[in-house]
């Protein structure tokens, strides 16, 4: 929304302003149903003394198309969308075809987590993660099952 830009003369960076305007249009949520390329799905993150709470909006994505992993100090959520619709007329000709598909990835820095006790569930298109903290050594790699 706001950017820090050094003070410049009005016409000095006209191309930069045009490029920013162009990118702002395609990064808007109206153009991309799951958000922009920098943030492919929306998340809320809360931190308590003993755990993190993460909620990610993943509407229309099936549980088997979501992959959650812990690698070192990163919690990685990867989701795939396969949504194809065809509308044919009486002659079996396609008159409209709408396709949305792709893979979305988010990485979160988390430290000192207990990867053995992470709980994940998918409810009404919202992935909910409960990530307990622990003190001690670093984590390596762990895949999380979704209930």
Coordinates of N, CA, C and O in Angstrom, one line a residue:
X1 N 0.8 -1.2 0.0 CA 0.0 0.0 0.0 C 0.9 1.2 0.0 O 0.7 2.1 -0.8
X2 N 1.8 1.4 0.9 CA 2.7 2.5 1.0 C 4.1 2.0 0.7 O 4.5 0.9 1.1
X3 N 4.8 2.8 0.0 CA 6.2 2.5 -0.3 C 7.1 3.6 0.1 O 6.8 4.8 0.0
X4 N 8.3 3.3 0.6 CA 9.3 4.3 0.9 C 10.1 4.5 -0.3 O 10.8 3.6 -0.8
X5 N 10.1 5.7 -0.9 CA 10.8 6.0 -2.1 C 11.6 7.3 -1.8 O 11.1 8.2 -1.3
X6 N 12.9 7.3 -2.3 CA 13.6 8.5 -2.1 C 13.0 9.7 -2.9 O 12.4 9.5 -3.9
X7 N 13.2 10.9 -2.4 CA 12.6 12.1 -3.1 C 13.4 12.2 -4.4 O 14.6 12.2 -4.5
X8 N 12.6 12.4 -5.5 CA 13.1 12.6 -6.8 C 12.4 13.7 -7.5 O 11.3 14.1 -7.1
X9 N 13.0 14.2 -8.6 CA 12.3 15.1 -9.4 C 11.1 14.5 -10.1 O 11.0 13.2 -10.2
X10 N 10.1 15.2 -10.4 CA 8.8 14.7 -10.9 C 8.9 13.7 -12.0 O 8.3 12.7 -12.0
X11 N 9.6 14.1 -13.1 CA 9.7 13.2 -14.3 C 10.9 12.3 -14.4 O 11.1 11.7 -15.4
X12 N 11.7 12.3 -13.3 CA 12.9 11.5 -13.4 C 12.7 10.0 -13.6 O 13.5 9.4 -14.3
X13 N 11.7 9.4 -13.0 CA 11.6 8.0 -13.0 C 10.2 7.7 -13.6 O 9.4 6.9 -12.9
X14 N 9.8 8.2 -14.7 CA 8.5 8.0 -15.3 C 8.3 6.5 -15.6 O 7.2 5.9 -15.3
X15 N 9.3 5.8 -16.1 CA 9.1 4.4 -16.5 C 8.9 3.6 -15.2 O 8.1 2.6 -15.2
X16 N 9.6 3.9 -14.1 CA 9.4 3.2 -12.8 C 8.0 3.3 -12.3 O 7.4 2.4 -11.8
X17 N 7.4 4.5 -12.4 CA 6.0 4.8 -12.0 C 5.1 4.0 -12.9 O 4.1 3.4 -12.4
X18 N 5.3 3.9 -14.2 CA 4.4 3.2 -15.1 C 4.5 1.7 -14.7 O 3.5 1.0 -14.7
X19 N 5.7 1.2 -14.5 CA 5.8 -0.3 -14.2 C 5.1 -0.6 -12.8 O 4.5 -1.6 -12.7
X20 N 5.3 0.3 -11.8 CA 4.6 0.1 -10.6 C 3.1 0.1 -10.7 O 2.4 -0.8 -10.2
X21 N 2.6 1.0 -11.5 CA 1.1 1.0 -11.7 C 0.6 -0.3 -12.4 O -0.4 -0.8 -12.1
X22 N 1.4 -0.7 -13.4 CA 1.1 -2.0 -14.1 C 1.0 -3.1 -13.1 O 0.1 -3.9 -13.1
X23 N 2.1 -3.3 -12.3 CA 2.1 -4.3 -11.3 C 1.1 -4.3 -10.3 O 0.5 -5.3 -9.8
X24 N 0.7 -3.1 -9.9 CA -0.4 -2.9 -8.9 C -1.7 -3.4 -9.4 O -2.5 -4.0 -8.6
X25 N -2.0 -3.3 -10.7 CA -3.2 -3.8 -11.2 C -3.3 -5.3 -11.2 O -4.2 -5.9 -10.7
X26 N -2.2 -6.0 -11.5 CA -2.2 -7.4 -11.6 C -1.9 -8.0 -10.2 O -2.2 -9.2 -10.0
X27 N -1.5 -7.3 -9.2 CA -1.4 -7.8 -7.9 C -2.6 -7.6 -7.0 O -2.7 -8.0 -5.9
X28 N -3.6 -7.0 -7.6 CA -4.9 -6.8 -6.8 C -5.6 -8.1 -6.7 O -5.6 -9.0 -7.5
X29 N -6.4 -8.2 -5.5 CA -7.1 -9.4 -5.3 C -8.3 -9.6 -6.3 O -8.8 -10.7 -6.5
X30 N -8.7 -8.6 -7.0 CA -9.7 -8.7 -8.0 C -9.3 -9.5 -9.3 O -10.0 -10.1 -9.9
X31 N -8.0 -9.4 -9.6 CA -7.5 -10.0 -10.8 C -7.1 -11.5 -10.4 O -7.4 -12.4 -11.2
X32 N -6.5 -11.7 -9.3 CA -6.0 -13.0 -8.9 C -6.9 -13.5 -7.7 O -6.8 -12.9 -6.7
X33 N -7.6 -14.6 -7.9 CA -8.5 -15.0 -6.8 C -7.9 -15.5 -5.5 O -8.5 -15.4 -4.5
X34 N -6.6 -15.9 -5.6 CA -5.9 -16.3 -4.3 C -4.9 -15.2 -3.9 O -4.1 -15.5 -3.0
X35 N -4.9 -14.1 -4.4 CA -4.0 -13.0 -4.0 C -2.9 -12.8 -5.1 O -3.0 -13.4 -6.2
X36 N -1.9 -12.1 -4.7 CA -0.8 -11.7 -5.7 C 0.3 -12.8 -5.7 O 0.3 -13.7 -4.9
X37 N 1.2 -12.6 -6.6 CA 2.3 -13.6 -6.7 C 3.2 -13.6 -5.4 O 3.8 -14.6 -5.2
X38 N 3.3 -12.5 -4.7 CA 4.1 -12.5 -3.5 C 3.4 -13.1 -2.3 O 4.0 -13.5 -1.4
X39 N 2.1 -13.2 -2.4 CA 1.3 -13.8 -1.3 C 0.2 -14.6 -1.9 O -0.9 -14.1 -2.0
X40 N 0.5 -15.9 -2.3 CA -0.5 -16.6 -3.0 C -1.8 -17.0 -2.2 O -2.8 -17.3 -2.8
X41 N -1.7 -17.1 -0.9 CA -2.9 -17.3 -0.1 C -2.7 -16.5 1.2 O -1.6 -16.3 1.7
X42 N -3.8 -16.1 1.8 CA -3.8 -15.3 3.0 C -3.6 -16.1 4.2 O -4.2 -17.2 4.3
X43 N -2.9 -15.6 5.2 CA -2.7 -16.3 6.4 C -2.8 -15.4 7.6 O -2.5 -14.2 7.5
X44 N -3.2 -15.9 8.7 CA -3.1 -15.2 10.0 C -2.2 -16.0 10.9 O -2.3 -17.2 11.0
X45 N -1.3 -15.3 11.6 CA -0.3 -16.0 12.5 C -0.4 -15.3 13.8 O -0.3 -14.1 13.9
X46 N -0.6 -16.1 14.9 CA -0.6 -15.6 16.2 C 0.5 -16.4 17.0 O 0.8 -17.6 16.7
X47 N 1.1 -15.8 18.0 CA 2.1 -16.4 18.8 C 1.8 -16.3 20.2 O 1.5 -15.2 20.7
X48 N 1.8 -17.4 20.9 CA 1.6 -17.5 22.4 C 3.0 -17.8 22.9 O 4.0 -18.1 22.2
X49 N 3.1 -17.9 24.3 CA 4.4 -18.2 24.9 C 4.8 -19.6 24.5 O 6.0 -19.9 24.3
X50 N 3.8 -20.6 24.3 CA 4.2 -22.0 24.1 C 3.9 -22.5 22.7 O 4.2 -23.6 22.4
X51 N 3.3 -21.7 21.8 CA 2.9 -22.2 20.5 C 2.6 -21.1 19.5 O 2.3 -19.9 19.9
X52 N 2.7 -21.4 18.2 CA 2.2 -20.6 17.1 C 0.9 -21.1 16.6 O 0.6 -22.3 16.7
X53 N 0.0 -20.2 16.2 CA -1.3 -20.6 15.6 C -1.3 -20.0 14.2 O -1.1 -18.8 14.0
X54 N -1.5 -20.8 13.2 CA -1.5 -20.4 11.8 C -2.8 -20.8 11.2 O -3.1 -22.0 11.3
X55 N -3.4 -19.9 10.5 CA -4.6 -20.2 9.7 C -4.4 -19.7 8.3 O -4.0 -18.5 8.1
X56 N -4.6 -20.5 7.3 CA -4.4 -20.2 5.9 C -5.6 -20.4 5.1 O -6.3 -21.5 5.2
X57 N -6.1 -19.4 4.4 CA -7.2 -19.6 3.5 C -6.9 -20.3 2.3 O -6.1 -19.9 1.5
X58 N -7.5 -21.5 2.1 CA -7.2 -22.4 0.9 C -8.6 -22.8 0.4 O -8.8 -24.1 0.3
X59 N -9.4 -21.9 -0.1 CA -10.8 -22.4 -0.6 C -10.6 -23.2 -1.8 O -9.9 -22.9 -2.7
X60 N -11.4 -24.3 -1.9 CA -11.5 -25.1 -3.1 C -10.3 -26.0 -3.2 O -10.2 -26.7 -4.2
X61 N -9.4 -26.1 -2.3 CA -8.2 -27.0 -2.4 C -8.5 -28.2 -1.4 O -8.8 -28.0 -0.3
X62 N -8.3 -29.4 -2.0 CA -8.6 -30.6 -1.3 C -7.4 -30.9 -0.3 O -6.3 -30.5 -0.6
X63 N -7.7 -31.6 0.7 CA -6.7 -32.0 1.7 C -5.5 -32.7 1.1 O -4.4 -32.4 1.5
X64 N -5.8 -33.6 0.2 CA -4.7 -34.3 -0.4 C -3.8 -33.5 -1.3 O -2.7 -33.9 -1.7
X65 N -4.2 -32.3 -1.7 CA -3.4 -31.3 -2.5 C -2.7 -30.3 -1.6 O -2.1 -29.4 -2.2
X66 N -2.6 -30.5 -0.3 CA -1.9 -29.7 0.6 C -0.7 -30.4 1.2 O -0.9 -31.6 1.6
X67 N 0.5 -29.8 1.1 CA 1.7 -30.5 1.7 C 2.3 -29.5 2.7 O 2.5 -28.3 2.4
X68 N 2.5 -30.0 3.9 CA 3.1 -29.2 5.0 C 4.3 -29.9 5.5 O 4.3 -31.0 5.8
X69 N 5.4 -29.1 5.5 CA 6.7 -29.7 5.9 C 7.4 -28.7 6.8 O 7.2 -27.5 6.7
X70 N 8.3 -29.2 7.7 CA 9.2 -28.4 8.5 C 10.6 -28.8 8.0 O 11.0 -29.9 7.9
X71 N 11.4 -27.7 7.6 CA 12.8 -27.9 7.2 C 13.6 -26.9 7.9 O 13.5 -25.7 7.6
X72 N 14.4 -27.3 8.9 CA 15.1 -26.4 9.7 C 14.2 -25.5 10.5 O 13.4 -25.9 11.2
X73 N 14.4 -24.2 10.2 CA 13.6 -23.1 10.9 C 12.4 -22.6 10.0 O 11.9 -21.6 10.2
X74 N 12.1 -23.4 9.0 CA 11.0 -23.0 8.1 C 9.8 -24.0 8.2 O 10.0 -25.2 8.1
X75 N 8.6 -23.4 8.2 CA 7.4 -24.2 8.1 C 6.9 -23.9 6.7 O 6.8 -22.7 6.3
X76 N 6.8 -24.9 5.8 CA 6.5 -24.7 4.4 C 5.1 -25.3 4.1 O 4.8 -26.4 4.4
X77 N 4.2 -24.5 3.6 CA 2.9 -24.9 3.2 C 2.8 -24.8 1.6 O 3.0 -23.7 1.1
X78 N 2.5 -25.9 1.0 CA 2.4 -26.0 -0.5 C 1.0 -26.5 -0.8 O 0.6 -27.5 -0.3
X79 N 0.3 -25.8 -1.7 CA -1.0 -26.2 -2.1 C -1.1 -26.2 -3.6 O -0.6 -25.3 -4.3
X80 N -1.9 -27.2 -4.1 CA -2.1 -27.3 -5.6 C -3.6 -27.1 -5.8 O -4.4 -27.7 -5.1
X81 N -3.9 -26.4 -6.9 CA -5.4 -26.2 -7.2 C -5.6 -26.8 -8.6 O -4.8 -26.4 -9.5
X82 N -6.6 -27.6 -8.8 CA -7.0 -28.1 -10.1 C -8.5 -27.9 -10.2 O -9.3 -28.6 -9.6
X83 N -8.9 -26.8 -10.9 CA -10.3 -26.4 -11.0 C -10.6 -26.2 -12.5 O -10.3 -25.1 -13.0
X84 N -11.2 -27.2 -13.1 CA -11.5 -27.0 -14.5 C -13.0 -27.1 -14.7 O -13.6 -28.0 -14.2
X85 N -13.6 -26.2 -15.5 CA -15.0 -26.3 -15.8 C -15.2 -26.1 -17.3 O -14.6 -25.3 -17.9
X86 N -16.0 -27.0 -17.9 CA -16.3 -26.9 -19.3 C -17.8 -26.7 -19.5 O -18.6 -27.4 -18.8
X87 N -18.3 -25.9 -20.4 CA -19.7 -25.7 -20.7 C -19.8 -26.0 -22.2 O -19.2 -25.3 -23.0
X88 N -20.6 -27.0 -22.6 CA -20.7 -27.4 -24.0 C -22.2 -27.2 -24.4 O -23.1 -27.2 -23.6
X89 N -22.3 -26.9 -25.7 CA -23.7 -26.8 -26.2 C -24.2 -28.2 -26.7 O -23.6 -29.2 -26.4
X90 N -25.4 -28.2 -27.3 CA -26.0 -29.4 -27.7 C -25.2 -30.3 -28.7 O -25.4 -31.5 -28.8
X91 N -24.4 -29.6 -29.5 CA -23.5 -30.3 -30.4 C -22.2 -30.7 -29.8 O -21.3 -31.1 -30.6
X92 N -22.1 -30.7 -28.6 CA -20.9 -31.1 -27.8 C -19.7 -30.2 -28.1 O -18.6 -30.6 -28.1
X93 N -20.0 -28.9 -28.6 CA -18.9 -28.0 -28.8 C -18.7 -27.2 -27.5 O -19.7 -26.8 -26.8
X94 N -17.5 -26.9 -27.2 CA -17.2 -26.1 -26.0 C -17.5 -24.6 -26.3 O -17.0 -24.0 -27.3
X95 N -18.4 -24.1 -25.5 CA -18.8 -22.6 -25.7 C -18.1 -21.8 -24.6 O -18.0 -20.6 -24.8
X96 N -17.7 -22.4 -23.5 CA -17.0 -21.6 -22.5 C -16.1 -22.6 -21.7 O -16.6 -23.7 -21.4
X97 N -14.9 -22.2 -21.4 CA -14.0 -23.1 -20.7 C -13.3 -22.2 -19.7 O -12.6 -21.2 -20.1
X98 N -13.4 -22.5 -18.4 CA -12.7 -21.7 -17.4 C -11.7 -22.6 -16.6 O -12.1 -23.7 -16.1
X99 N -10.5 -22.2 -16.6 CA -9.5 -23.0 -15.9 C -8.7 -22.2 -14.9 O -8.2 -21.1 -15.2
X100 N -8.6 -22.7 -13.7 CA -7.7 -22.1 -12.7 C -6.9 -23.3 -12.1 O -7.5 -24.2 -11.6
X101 N -5.6 -23.2 -12.2 CA -4.8 -24.2 -11.6 C -3.5 -23.6 -11.3 O -3.1 -22.6 -11.8
X102 N -2.8 -24.3 -10.4 CA -1.4 -23.8 -10.1 C -1.0 -24.3 -8.8 O -1.7 -25.0 -8.0
X103 N 0.3 -24.0 -8.4 CA 0.8 -24.4 -7.1 C 1.2 -23.2 -6.4 O 1.8 -22.2 -6.9
X104 N 0.8 -23.1 -5.1 CA 1.1 -22.0 -4.3 C 1.9 -22.4 -3.1 O 1.8 -23.5 -2.6
X105 N 2.9 -21.5 -2.7 CA 3.8 -21.9 -1.7 C 4.0 -20.7 -0.7 O 4.1 -19.6 -1.2
X106 N 4.0 -21.0 0.6 CA 4.4 -20.0 1.6 C 5.4 -20.6 2.5 O 5.3 -21.8 2.9
X107 N 6.4 -19.8 2.9 CA 7.4 -20.2 3.9 C 7.3 -19.3 5.1 O 7.2 -18.1 4.9
X108 N 7.4 -19.9 6.3 CA 7.3 -19.1 7.5 C 8.5 -19.5 8.4 O 8.8 -20.6 8.6
X109 N 9.2 -18.5 8.9 CA 10.3 -18.7 9.8 C 9.7 -18.9 11.2 O 8.9 -18.1 11.7
X110 N 10.1 -20.1 11.8 CA 9.7 -20.4 13.1 C 10.9 -21.0 13.8 O 11.7 -21.7 13.2
X111 N 11.1 -20.7 15.1 CA 12.2 -21.2 15.8 C 11.8 -22.0 17.0 O 10.8 -21.8 17.6
X112 N 12.6 -23.0 17.3 CA 12.4 -23.9 18.4 C 11.0 -24.5 18.5 O 10.3 -24.3 19.4
X113 N 10.6 -25.2 17.4 CA 9.3 -25.8 17.4 C 9.4 -27.3 17.6 O 10.4 -27.9 17.4
X114 N 8.3 -27.8 18.2 CA 8.2 -29.3 18.4 C 7.5 -29.9 17.3 O 6.3 -30.0 17.3
X115 N 8.2 -30.3 16.2 CA 7.6 -30.8 15.0 C 6.9 -32.1 15.2 O 6.0 -32.4 14.4
X116 N 7.2 -32.8 16.2 CA 6.5 -34.1 16.5 C 5.0 -33.9 16.9 O 4.2 -34.8 16.8
X117 N 4.7 -32.7 17.5 CA 3.4 -32.5 18.0 C 2.6 -31.4 17.3 O 1.6 -30.9 17.8
X118 N 3.0 -31.1 16.1 CA 2.2 -30.1 15.3 C 0.9 -30.8 14.9 O 0.9 -31.9 14.4
X119 N -0.2 -30.0 15.0 CA -1.5 -30.5 14.6 C -2.0 -29.6 13.5 O -1.9 -28.4 13.5
X120 N -2.6 -30.3 12.5 CA -3.1 -29.6 11.3 C -4.5 -30.2 11.0 O -4.7 -31.4 11.0
X121 N -5.4 -29.3 10.6 CA -6.7 -29.7 10.2 C -7.3 -28.7 9.2 O -6.9 -27.5 9.2
X122 N -8.1 -29.2 8.3 CA -8.7 -28.4 7.2 C -10.2 -28.3 7.5 O -10.9 -29.3 7.5
X123 N -10.7 -27.1 7.7 CA -12.1 -26.9 8.0 C -12.7 -25.8 7.1 O -12.2 -24.6 7.2
X124 N -13.6 -26.1 6.2 CA -14.3 -25.1 5.4 C -13.3 -24.2 4.6 O -13.5 -23.0 4.5
X125 N -12.3 -24.8 4.0 CA -11.3 -24.1 3.2 C -10.3 -23.4 4.0 O -9.5 -22.6 3.4
X126 N -10.2 -23.6 5.3 CA -9.2 -22.9 6.2 C -8.3 -24.0 6.8 O -8.8 -24.9 7.5
X127 N -7.0 -23.9 6.5 CA -6.1 -24.8 7.1 C -5.7 -24.2 8.4 O -5.2 -23.1 8.5
X128 N -5.8 -25.0 9.5 CA -5.5 -24.5 10.9 C -4.3 -25.4 11.4 O -4.4 -26.6 11.5
X129 N -3.3 -24.7 11.8 CA -2.1 -25.3 12.3 C -1.9 -24.9 13.8 O -1.9 -23.7 14.1
X130 N -1.6 -25.8 14.6 CA -1.2 -25.6 16.0 C 0.3 -26.1 16.1 O 0.5 -27.2 16.0
X131 N 1.2 -25.1 16.3 CA 2.6 -25.4 16.2 C 3.3 -25.2 17.6 O 3.6 -24.0 17.9
X132 N 3.4 -26.2 18.4 CA 4.0 -26.0 19.7 C 5.5 -25.7 19.7 O 6.2 -26.1 18.8
X133 N 5.9 -24.9 20.6 CA 7.3 -24.5 20.7 C 8.1 -25.4 21.7 O 7.5 -26.0 22.5
X134 N 9.4 -25.4 21.5 CA 10.2 -26.2 22.5 C 11.5 -25.5 22.6 O 11.9 -24.7 21.7
X135 N 12.3 -25.8 23.6 CA 13.6 -25.2 23.8 C 14.6 -26.4 23.4 O 14.3 -27.6 23.7
X136 N 15.7 -26.1 22.8 CA 16.6 -27.2 22.5 C 17.2 -27.0 21.2 O 17.3 -25.9 20.6
X137 N 17.7 -28.2 20.6 CA 18.4 -28.2 19.4 C 17.5 -27.8 18.2 O 16.3 -27.8 18.3
X138 N 18.2 -27.6 17.0 CA 17.5 -27.3 15.8 C 16.7 -28.5 15.2 O 17.1 -29.6 15.4
X139 N 15.7 -28.2 14.4 CA 15.0 -29.2 13.7 C 15.6 -29.5 12.3 O 16.3 -28.7 11.7
X140 N 15.4 -30.7 11.8 CA 15.9 -31.0 10.4 C 14.8 -31.0 9.4 O 14.7 -30.1 8.6
X141 N 14.0 -32.1 9.3 CA 13.0 -32.2 8.3 C 11.8 -33.0 8.7 O 12.1 -34.1 9.2
X142 N 10.6 -32.6 8.6 CA 9.4 -33.4 9.1 C 8.2 -33.0 8.2 O 8.0 -31.9 8.0
X143 N 7.5 -34.0 7.7 CA 6.3 -33.8 7.0 C 5.1 -33.9 8.0 O 5.1 -34.8 8.8
X144 N 4.1 -33.0 7.9 CA 3.0 -33.0 8.8 C 1.8 -33.6 8.1 O 1.4 -33.2 7.0
X145 N 1.0 -34.4 8.8 CA -0.2 -35.0 8.3 C -1.4 -34.1 8.7 O -1.4 -33.5 9.7
X146 N -2.3 -34.0 7.8 CA -3.6 -33.2 8.0 C -4.7 -34.1 8.5 O -4.9 -35.2 7.8
X147 N -5.3 -33.8 9.6 CA -6.4 -34.6 10.1 C -7.7 -34.3 9.3 O -7.9 -33.3 8.8

